[in-house]
Short mmCIF file of C-alpha atoms and ligand atoms in Angstrom, two decimals:
data_model
loop_
_atom_site.label_atom_id
_atom_site.label_comp_id
_atom_site.label_asym_id
_atom_site.label_seq_id
_atom_site.Cartn_x
_atom_site.Cartn_y
_atom_site.Cartn_z
CA MET A 1 0.00 0.00 0.00
CA SER A 2 1.54 3.31 -1.02
CA LYS A 3 2.05 5.81 1.77
CA SER A 4 0.51 8.69 -0.12
CA SER A 5 -3.06 7.41 -0.57
CA ALA A 6 -5.78 8.83 1.66
CA ALA A 7 -7.69 6.67 4.12
CA ALA A 8 -11.17 6.09 2.72
CA SER A 9 -12.72 5.58 6.15
CA GLY A 10 -11.87 9.18 7.15
CA ARG A 11 -13.87 10.31 4.14
CA ARG A 12 -16.88 8.11 4.94
CA LEU A 13 -16.28 6.09 1.80
CA SER A 14 -16.86 2.36 1.63
CA VAL A 15 -16.29 -0.46 -0.86
CA THR A 16 -19.97 -1.30 -0.40
CA GLU A 17 -20.89 1.84 -2.34
CA VAL A 18 -20.19 2.89 -5.92
CA LEU A 19 -17.25 5.29 -5.85
CA ASP A 20 -17.89 8.64 -7.51
CA LEU A 21 -14.61 9.81 -9.00
CA ARG A 22 -15.20 13.29 -7.60
CA PHE A 23 -14.35 11.75 -4.24
CA LEU A 24 -11.18 10.09 -5.51
CA PRO A 25 -8.15 12.25 -4.76
CA ASP A 26 -5.25 12.18 -7.22
CA GLU A 27 -3.10 10.45 -4.60
CA GLY A 28 -5.60 7.59 -4.41
CA LEU A 29 -7.74 6.03 -1.70
CA ALA A 30 -7.01 3.19 0.68
CA PHE A 31 -9.99 1.16 1.88
CA ASP A 32 -9.57 -1.04 4.93
CA GLU A 33 -12.91 -2.03 6.38
CA PRO A 34 -14.90 -4.94 7.80
CA LEU A 35 -17.65 -6.41 5.62
CA ASP A 36 -20.80 -7.18 7.53
CA ALA A 37 -22.81 -10.37 7.25
CA THR A 38 -25.96 -8.78 5.84
CA TRP A 39 -24.07 -7.11 3.00
CA LEU A 40 -22.06 -10.26 2.26
CA ASP A 41 -25.22 -12.39 2.24
CA ALA A 42 -26.73 -10.11 -0.39
CA GLN A 43 -23.59 -10.44 -2.55
CA LEU A 44 -23.58 -14.22 -2.22
CA GLN A 45 -27.16 -14.58 -3.50
CA GLY A 46 -27.18 -16.87 -6.50
CA ALA A 47 -23.51 -17.77 -6.04
CA ASN A 48 -22.50 -21.02 -7.69
CA GLY A 49 -25.45 -20.77 -10.06
CA GLY A 50 -27.75 -21.20 -7.07
CA ALA A 51 -26.74 -24.86 -6.81
CA THR A 52 -25.59 -24.36 -3.23
CA VAL A 53 -26.69 -21.71 -0.74
CA PHE A 54 -23.90 -19.66 0.85
CA HIS A 55 -24.21 -17.52 3.97
CA ALA A 56 -21.72 -15.20 5.59
CA SER A 57 -20.58 -16.54 8.97
CA ALA A 58 -21.74 -14.62 12.02
CA GLY A 59 -19.24 -12.53 13.97
CA SER A 60 -16.59 -10.88 11.82
CA PRO A 61 -17.32 -12.43 8.44
CA GLY A 62 -15.12 -10.38 6.15
CA THR A 63 -12.66 -7.61 5.41
CA ALA A 64 -11.81 -5.52 2.37
CA LYS A 65 -8.40 -3.93 1.93
CA LEU A 66 -8.33 -2.20 -1.40
CA GLU A 67 -6.28 0.60 -2.82
CA VAL A 68 -7.77 2.68 -5.62
CA GLU A 69 -4.93 4.32 -7.45
CA PRO A 70 -5.43 6.70 -10.39
CA LEU A 71 -2.46 6.38 -12.76
CA ALA A 72 -2.71 10.09 -13.69
CA PRO A 73 -4.71 13.07 -12.37
CA VAL A 74 -8.34 11.98 -11.90
CA ALA A 75 -9.65 14.89 -14.00
CA SER A 76 -8.01 13.30 -17.06
CA LYS A 77 -10.08 10.08 -16.61
CA PRO A 78 -6.96 8.00 -16.31
CA PRO A 79 -6.65 4.23 -16.04
CA ILE A 80 -7.31 3.36 -12.41
CA ARG A 81 -5.56 0.50 -10.71
CA ILE A 82 -7.42 -1.32 -7.92
CA HIS A 83 -5.49 -3.78 -5.85
CA GLY A 84 -5.62 -5.47 -2.49
CA SER A 85 -7.36 -8.39 -0.84
CA ILE A 86 -10.86 -9.34 0.25
CA THR A 87 -11.60 -12.02 2.80
CA ALA A 88 -14.85 -13.58 3.89
CA ARG A 89 -15.96 -16.54 5.95
CA VAL A 90 -18.98 -18.29 4.49
CA GLU A 91 -21.10 -21.23 5.48
CA THR A 92 -22.71 -23.70 3.17
CA THR A 93 -23.54 -27.40 3.05
CA CYS A 94 -21.37 -30.24 1.83
CA VAL A 95 -22.50 -31.31 -1.66
CA ARG A 96 -22.01 -34.97 -0.70
CA CYS A 97 -23.25 -35.50 2.86
CA LEU A 98 -25.14 -32.19 3.41
CA GLU A 99 -23.28 -31.39 6.67
CA PRO A 100 -22.59 -27.67 7.32
CA VAL A 101 -19.24 -26.58 5.85
CA GLN A 102 -17.27 -23.39 6.47
CA GLN A 103 -15.16 -21.84 3.76
CA ALA A 104 -12.59 -19.09 4.24
CA LEU A 105 -12.46 -17.03 1.07
CA GLU A 106 -9.48 -14.88 0.26
CA ALA A 107 -9.47 -13.01 -3.02
CA GLN A 108 -6.45 -11.12 -4.32
CA VAL A 109 -7.49 -8.24 -6.54
CA ASP A 110 -5.23 -6.42 -8.97
CA LEU A 111 -6.84 -4.89 -12.01
CA THR A 112 -6.75 -1.71 -14.01
CA LEU A 113 -9.94 -0.07 -15.21
CA PHE A 114 -10.00 2.18 -18.27
CA ALA A 115 -12.46 5.02 -18.78
CA ARG A 116 -14.87 3.67 -21.36
CA ALA A 117 -15.20 6.97 -23.25
CA ASP A 118 -11.43 7.27 -23.50
CA VAL A 119 -10.93 3.85 -25.00
CA SER A 120 -9.86 4.20 -28.61
CA PRO A 121 -9.91 1.33 -31.05
CA ARG A 122 -6.52 -0.03 -32.06
CA GLY A 123 -5.57 -2.73 -34.53
CA PRO A 124 -8.61 -4.29 -36.24
CA ALA A 125 -7.29 -7.78 -35.47
CA GLU A 126 -7.67 -7.50 -31.70
CA ARG A 127 -10.66 -5.17 -31.76
CA ASP A 128 -14.01 -6.16 -30.34
CA GLU A 129 -16.65 -5.08 -32.86
CA GLY A 130 -19.36 -4.41 -30.31
CA LEU A 131 -17.55 -2.07 -27.97
CA GLY A 132 -14.54 -0.87 -29.90
CA LEU A 133 -12.27 -2.21 -27.16
CA THR A 134 -9.15 -4.24 -27.58
CA GLN A 135 -9.22 -7.68 -26.04
CA HIS A 136 -6.64 -6.57 -23.51
CA GLU A 137 -8.82 -3.68 -22.37
CA LEU A 138 -11.86 -5.94 -22.09
CA ASP A 139 -9.89 -8.28 -19.88
CA GLU A 140 -8.80 -5.45 -17.65
CA GLY A 141 -12.24 -3.84 -17.46
CA THR A 142 -13.61 -0.37 -17.79
CA TYR A 143 -15.35 2.29 -15.80
CA GLU A 144 -17.91 4.76 -17.04
CA LYS A 145 -20.05 7.71 -15.91
CA ASN A 146 -17.16 8.74 -13.64
CA GLU A 147 -18.00 5.91 -11.30
CA ILE A 148 -16.20 2.84 -10.10
CA ASP A 149 -18.50 0.01 -9.13
CA LEU A 150 -16.57 -1.19 -6.11
CA PRO A 151 -19.39 -3.39 -4.73
CA SER A 152 -19.55 -5.40 -8.00
CA LEU A 153 -15.80 -5.70 -8.03
CA VAL A 154 -15.74 -7.06 -4.47
CA ARG A 155 -18.64 -9.38 -5.24
CA GLU A 156 -17.05 -10.81 -8.38
CA ALA A 157 -13.73 -11.33 -6.62
CA LEU A 158 -15.47 -13.29 -3.84
CA LEU A 159 -17.63 -15.35 -6.20
CA LEU A 160 -14.51 -16.46 -8.07
CA GLU A 161 -13.19 -17.91 -4.81
CA ILE A 162 -16.35 -19.81 -3.93
CA ALA A 163 -16.01 -23.56 -4.28
CA MET A 164 -18.19 -24.99 -7.04
CA ASN A 165 -18.61 -28.17 -5.03
CA PRO A 166 -18.03 -27.42 -1.36
CA ALA A 167 -17.28 -30.58 0.62
CA CYS A 168 -16.20 -31.59 4.12
CA GLU A 169 -12.50 -31.34 4.93
CA ASP A 170 -12.70 -34.65 6.80
CA GLU A 171 -13.12 -36.89 3.75
CA ASP A 172 -13.39 -40.15 5.72
CA ALA A 173 -16.20 -38.88 7.92
CA CYS A 174 -17.88 -37.38 4.87
CA SER A 175 -17.63 -40.67 2.97
CA SER A 176 -19.16 -42.69 5.78
CA ARG A 177 -22.00 -40.16 6.15
CA THR A 178 -22.52 -40.24 2.39
CA SER A 179 -22.60 -44.04 2.17
CA ALA A 180 -25.00 -44.20 5.12
CA MET A 181 -27.26 -41.75 3.27
CA LEU A 182 -27.02 -43.71 0.04
CA GLU A 183 -27.78 -46.93 1.86
CA ALA A 184 -30.86 -45.41 3.44
CA ALA A 185 -31.98 -43.96 0.11
CA ASN A 186 -31.48 -47.27 -1.72
CA ARG A 187 -33.26 -49.47 0.78
CA PRO A 188 -36.77 -49.38 -0.77
CA ALA A 189 -35.26 -49.85 -4.24
CA SER A 190 -33.32 -52.92 -3.15
CA VAL A 191 -36.54 -54.55 -1.97
CA VAL A 192 -38.00 -54.14 -5.45
CA ILE A 193 -34.84 -55.56 -6.99
CA ASP A 194 -34.98 -58.52 -4.62
CA ASP A 195 -38.56 -59.22 -5.69
CA ARG A 196 -37.58 -59.10 -9.33
CA TRP A 197 -34.69 -61.46 -8.71
CA ALA A 198 -37.05 -63.79 -6.90
CA ALA A 199 -39.42 -63.79 -9.85
CA LEU A 200 -36.54 -64.41 -12.24
CA ARG A 201 -35.29 -67.17 -10.04
CA ARG A 202 -38.69 -68.84 -10.08
CA MET A 203 -38.79 -68.54 -13.89
CA ALA A 204 -35.29 -69.93 -14.19
CA GLU A 205 -36.16 -72.76 -11.89
CA ALA A 206 -39.30 -73.55 -13.86
CA ALA A 207 -37.44 -73.45 -17.19
CA GLY A 208 -34.51 -75.43 -15.85
CA LYS A 209 -36.66 -78.17 -14.38
CA PRO A 210 -35.56 -81.48 -15.73
CA PRO A 211 -38.20 -83.06 -17.98
CA LYS A 212 -40.26 -85.68 -16.26
CA ASP A 213 -38.88 -89.08 -16.60
CA ASP A 214 -41.63 -91.19 -18.09
CA ASN A 215 -39.88 -94.35 -17.34
ZN1 ZN B 301 -19.52 -34.05 3.58
#
């Protein structure tokens, strides 16, 4: 973190709100704040395609340490580098045995946003027809309307860290819980299978009966 940037907290600025560039000093802003559970829960809605529900852990669920660093005077709509780390503790259920699982997320952020209006098309080969951006600029991202959407940035960084298939750390315990569940779930089905085998067996027995000896 560079020594020159101003503390965002002293300016009542937060990563949970869109940053208006009028509040971004040329020397940059340093955010260092806790993320509360209610806000995190809202960001985690629909995480993982909704396949698994994630909740922020109670207590001190997260922190955001981000530096927003204009690479030239803000008035010139410069590229803006945003870097730092975001942590969050979330709770979900194991995809195998359905036990509660905790996950500690830690996202490292380092990206540079370009002012959308300032982006000029370059070589036709690497140009995106729709937006007039080069592929490199699309990868890095843009900002527009003199605003930086910090909440979306934090959200996306966290969602990238979320496990697609959260599972218990104790694999042995998880496996025995899972097989117990499978056993319980398969019990009625196995009865049906047994009946079918019994019927087959009777048929096989009937067919295999030795012909009556007429002697
Ligand atoms: Zn499990």
